[in-house]
């Protein structure tokens, strides 16, 4: 059983389109994250939700809108896709509080904007 | 910006210990050091973390200097499957925010 699963694994689309990436975790965690890894392989946090509430919101264009319908799901919707959005997007989850806060990552969604 | 600096790359012979250094000279007293790795085309994987004491688990050992300004991740018997990018991260206190730096690309060679 995959702990943190993302769909789709690959996404190829045209500039200007709107697309969504879904993430689900079955670890019973209360916090979920979205990270972006660009072509230079730098991993940067974008958003974090704790119990469906947004707690981290980095300087991300407002074309990106995360949505957390429940603690086990965090989806990422992207409007008006641009070439620079091409990257690998990783979802992660953790149990907040305490020193551990170990984050478990999904396998990633490779987004290519043409 | 990442609060850590690591060498960009290292080689290690299969079966030998791999020692990956990390500097975090501006670390605060309540900030933990985490190590993750990313095998090609996979998501990052947690390895180990510590505050000030040395730590060991089934994957690795973490040695933190007394002044906490640097640490070393030790993979005791590296295998080819340990070839990956290794990230040393200081977790921002009171948050779940992990700020990844460039990491060290470890190449384990036969």
GROMACS .gro file of C-alpha atoms in nm:
model
  224
    1UNK     CA    1   0.000   0.000   0.000
    2UNK     CA    2   0.141   0.335  -0.103
    3UNK     CA    3   0.156   0.573   0.192
    4UNK     CA    4   0.147   0.899  -0.005
    5UNK     CA    5   0.007   0.867  -0.354
    6UNK     CA    6  -0.013   1.131  -0.624
    7UNK     CA    7  -0.203   1.129  -0.949
    8UNK     CA    8  -0.124   1.163  -1.225
    9UNK     CA    9   0.241   1.060  -1.239
   10UNK     CA   10   0.293   1.245  -1.566
   11UNK     CA   11   0.102   1.544  -1.700
   12UNK     CA   12   0.166   1.702  -2.038
   13UNK     CA   13  -0.041   2.003  -2.130
   14UNK     CA   14  -0.049   2.324  -2.331
   15UNK     CA   15   0.017   2.673  -2.205
   16UNK     CA   16  -0.293   2.844  -2.077
   17UNK     CA   17  -0.470   2.527  -1.968
   18UNK     CA   18  -0.593   2.454  -1.615
   19UNK     CA   19  -0.488   2.130  -1.447
   20UNK     CA   20  -0.511   1.957  -1.111
   21UNK     CA   21  -0.284   1.719  -0.927
   22UNK     CA   22  -0.427   1.501  -0.651
   23UNK     CA   23  -0.259   1.371  -0.338
   24UNK     CA   24  -0.382   1.124  -0.081
   25UNK     CA   25  -0.212   0.982   0.228
   26UNK     CA   26  -0.319   0.679   0.432
   27UNK     CA   27  -0.079   0.735   0.722
   28UNK     CA   28  -0.326   0.909   0.950
   29UNK     CA   29  -0.122   1.229   0.932
   30UNK     CA   30  -0.272   1.570   0.997
   31UNK     CA   31  -0.039   1.785   0.788
   32UNK     CA   32   0.023   1.781   0.415
   33UNK     CA   33   0.258   1.973   0.188
   34UNK     CA   34   0.327   2.057  -0.173
   35UNK     CA   35   0.684   2.100  -0.297
   36UNK     CA   36   0.814   2.199  -0.639
   37UNK     CA   37   1.139   2.064  -0.783
   38UNK     CA   38   1.258   2.263  -1.083
   39UNK     CA   39   1.494   2.168  -1.362
   40UNK     CA   40   1.795   2.255  -1.146
   41UNK     CA   41   1.669   2.002  -0.892
   42UNK     CA   42   1.603   2.254  -0.615
   43UNK     CA   43   1.316   2.145  -0.392
   44UNK     CA   44   1.105   2.429  -0.255
   45UNK     CA   45   0.806   2.416  -0.031
   46UNK     CA   46   0.493   2.579  -0.172
   47UNK     CA   47   0.209   2.512   0.072
   48UNK     CA   48   0.123   2.326   0.386
   49UNK     CA   49  -0.212   2.238   0.540
   50UNK     CA   50  -0.276   2.123   0.893
   51UNK     CA   51  -0.619   1.976   0.962
   52UNK     CA   52  -0.748   2.133   0.640
   53UNK     CA   53  -0.616   2.479   0.732
   54UNK     CA   54  -0.346   2.657   0.535
   55UNK     CA   55  -0.040   2.711   0.755
   56UNK     CA   56   0.241   2.767   0.508
   57UNK     CA   57   0.198   2.971   0.194
   58UNK     CA   58   0.525   3.060   0.026
   59UNK     CA   59   0.554   3.324  -0.246
   60UNK     CA   60   0.369   3.122  -0.504
   61UNK     CA   61   0.166   3.284  -0.787
   62UNK     CA   62  -0.203   3.290  -0.709
   63UNK     CA   63  -0.260   3.075  -1.018
   64UNK     CA   64  -0.174   2.792  -0.778
   65UNK     CA   65  -0.456   2.704  -0.544
   66UNK     CA   66  -0.430   2.416  -0.299
   67UNK     CA   67  -0.746   2.256  -0.165
   68UNK     CA   68  -0.777   2.017   0.126
   69UNK     CA   69  -1.120   1.852   0.142
   70UNK     CA   70  -1.011   1.646   0.443
   71UNK     CA   71  -0.696   1.560   0.636
   72UNK     CA   72  -0.607   1.276   0.402
   73UNK     CA   73  -0.621   1.476   0.079
   74UNK     CA   74  -0.443   1.781  -0.056
   75UNK     CA   75  -0.500   1.874  -0.419
   76UNK     CA   76  -0.318   2.135  -0.623
   77UNK     CA   77  -0.502   2.324  -0.894
   78UNK     CA   78  -0.306   2.535  -1.140
   79UNK     CA   79  -0.473   2.792  -1.363
   80UNK     CA   80  -0.339   2.939  -1.686
   81UNK     CA   81  -0.035   2.716  -1.699
   82UNK     CA   82   0.294   2.875  -1.807
   83UNK     CA   83   0.614   2.725  -1.943
   84UNK     CA   84   0.788   2.799  -1.612
   85UNK     CA   85   0.546   2.576  -1.427
   86UNK     CA   86   0.715   2.273  -1.581
   87UNK     CA   87   0.864   2.084  -1.288
   88UNK     CA   88   0.816   1.783  -1.065
   89UNK     CA   89   0.562   1.843  -0.791
   90UNK     CA   90   0.588   1.640  -0.472
   91UNK     CA   91   0.325   1.592  -0.209
   92UNK     CA   92   0.427   1.505   0.147
   93UNK     CA   93   0.257   1.441   0.478
   94UNK     CA   94   0.356   1.435   0.844
   95UNK     CA   95   0.220   1.427   1.196
   96UNK     CA   96   0.259   1.776   1.332
   97UNK     CA   97   0.380   1.858   1.679
   98UNK     CA   98   0.679   1.730   1.866
   99UNK     CA   99   1.034   1.705   1.743
  100UNK     CA  100   0.987   1.428   1.490
  101UNK     CA  101   0.760   1.574   1.224
  102UNK     CA  102   0.903   1.332   0.970
  103UNK     CA  103   0.770   1.407   0.625
  104UNK     CA  104   0.684   1.123   0.390
  105UNK     CA  105   0.690   1.209   0.023
  106UNK     CA  106   0.496   1.083  -0.274
  107UNK     CA  107   0.662   0.970  -0.596
  108UNK     CA  108   0.602   1.304  -0.767
  109UNK     CA  109   0.404   1.438  -1.062
  110UNK     CA  110   0.611   1.543  -1.360
  111UNK     CA  111   0.436   1.837  -1.523
  112UNK     CA  112   0.542   1.944  -1.872
  113UNK     CA  113   0.390   2.260  -2.015
  114UNK     CA  114   0.434   2.295  -2.392
  115UNK     CA  115   1.767   3.018   0.180
  116UNK     CA  116   1.899   2.690   0.311
  117UNK     CA  117   2.080   2.713   0.644
  118UNK     CA  118   2.317   2.432   0.549
  119UNK     CA  119   2.614   2.385   0.320
  120UNK     CA  120   2.724   2.053   0.177
  121UNK     CA  121   2.985   1.942  -0.077
  122UNK     CA  122   2.815   1.905  -0.416
  123UNK     CA  123   2.941   1.553  -0.478
  124UNK     CA  124   3.125   1.259  -0.325
  125UNK     CA  125   3.231   0.911  -0.428
  126UNK     CA  126   3.240   0.602  -0.211
  127UNK     CA  127   3.350   0.246  -0.276
  128UNK     CA  128   3.085  -0.021  -0.234
  129UNK     CA  129   3.103  -0.182   0.110
  130UNK     CA  130   3.291   0.108   0.263
  131UNK     CA  131   3.152   0.369   0.498
  132UNK     CA  132   3.021   0.687   0.340
  133UNK     CA  133   3.070   0.999   0.553
  134UNK     CA  134   2.869   1.297   0.435
  135UNK     CA  135   2.950   1.630   0.603
  136UNK     CA  136   2.719   1.925   0.657
  137UNK     CA  137   2.777   2.272   0.799
  138UNK     CA  138   2.497   2.455   0.977
  139UNK     CA  139   2.680   2.727   1.166
  140UNK     CA  140   2.372   2.947   1.218
  141UNK     CA  141   2.154   2.676   1.368
  142UNK     CA  142   1.942   2.782   1.664
  143UNK     CA  143   1.928   2.594   1.992
  144UNK     CA  144   1.587   2.439   1.927
  145UNK     CA  145   1.634   2.352   1.560
  146UNK     CA  146   1.674   1.992   1.455
  147UNK     CA  147   1.902   1.858   1.183
  148UNK     CA  148   1.732   1.625   0.938
  149UNK     CA  149   1.878   1.411   0.662
  150UNK     CA  150   1.681   1.303   0.360
  151UNK     CA  151   1.789   1.142   0.038
  152UNK     CA  152   1.647   1.138  -0.311
  153UNK     CA  153   1.717   0.845  -0.534
  154UNK     CA  154   1.686   0.929  -0.901
  155UNK     CA  155   1.327   1.001  -1.010
  156UNK     CA  156   1.183   0.923  -0.667
  157UNK     CA  157   1.048   1.136  -0.385
  158UNK     CA  158   1.276   1.234  -0.097
  159UNK     CA  159   1.312   0.970   0.174
  160UNK     CA  160   1.369   1.041   0.542
  161UNK     CA  161   1.690   0.896   0.686
  162UNK     CA  162   1.752   1.031   1.035
  163UNK     CA  163   1.735   1.342   1.250
  164UNK     CA  164   1.887   1.476   1.571
  165UNK     CA  165   1.909   1.772   1.803
  166UNK     CA  166   2.241   1.747   1.985
  167UNK     CA  167   2.307   1.383   2.066
  168UNK     CA  168   2.442   1.134   1.818
  169UNK     CA  169   2.173   0.915   1.669
  170UNK     CA  170   2.167   0.576   1.500
  171UNK     CA  171   1.896   0.384   1.323
  172UNK     CA  172   1.879   0.096   1.079
  173UNK     CA  173   1.979   0.318   0.788
  174UNK     CA  174   2.253   0.543   0.920
  175UNK     CA  175   2.426   0.723   1.204
  176UNK     CA  176   2.424   1.096   1.267
  177UNK     CA  177   2.713   1.261   1.445
  178UNK     CA  178   2.653   1.619   1.561
  179UNK     CA  179   2.942   1.827   1.691
  180UNK     CA  180   2.922   1.960   2.043
  181UNK     CA  181   2.876   2.319   1.923
  182UNK     CA  182   2.607   2.192   1.680
  183UNK     CA  183   2.759   2.385   1.394
  184UNK     CA  184   2.818   2.078   1.181
  185UNK     CA  185   2.715   1.717   1.147
  186UNK     CA  186   2.810   1.404   0.957
  187UNK     CA  187   2.583   1.138   0.817
  188UNK     CA  188   2.743   0.794   0.813
  189UNK     CA  189   2.625   0.509   0.596
  190UNK     CA  190   2.826   0.225   0.748
  191UNK     CA  191   2.839  -0.011   0.449
  192UNK     CA  192   2.741   0.172   0.133
  193UNK     CA  193   2.578  -0.024  -0.147
  194UNK     CA  194   2.507   0.072  -0.507
  195UNK     CA  195   2.147   0.139  -0.406
  196UNK     CA  196   2.268   0.417  -0.178
  197UNK     CA  197   2.362   0.626  -0.481
  198UNK     CA  198   2.143   0.936  -0.439
  199UNK     CA  199   2.135   1.304  -0.354
  200UNK     CA  200   2.163   1.349   0.023
  201UNK     CA  201   2.009   1.657   0.181
  202UNK     CA  202   2.105   1.798   0.518
  203UNK     CA  203   1.823   2.020   0.642
  204UNK     CA  204   1.767   2.238   0.944
  205UNK     CA  205   1.398   2.239   1.023
  206UNK     CA  206   1.266   2.583   1.104
  207UNK     CA  207   1.172   2.574   1.472
  208UNK     CA  208   0.802   2.554   1.547
  209UNK     CA  209   0.710   2.473   1.189
  210UNK     CA  210   0.714   2.179   0.954
  211UNK     CA  211   0.905   2.381   0.702
  212UNK     CA  212   1.199   2.196   0.547
  213UNK     CA  213   1.432   2.416   0.342
  214UNK     CA  214   1.628   2.197   0.103
  215UNK     CA  215   1.971   2.306  -0.016
  216UNK     CA  216   2.158   2.166  -0.314
  217UNK     CA  217   2.251   1.845  -0.133
  218UNK     CA  218   2.544   1.609  -0.192
  219UNK     CA  219   2.532   1.368  -0.482
  220UNK     CA  220   2.680   1.044  -0.350
  221UNK     CA  221   2.801   0.803  -0.612
  222UNK     CA  222   2.871   0.454  -0.478
  223UNK     CA  223   3.107   0.270  -0.710
  224UNK     CA  224   3.168  -0.106  -0.741
   0.00000   0.00000   0.00000
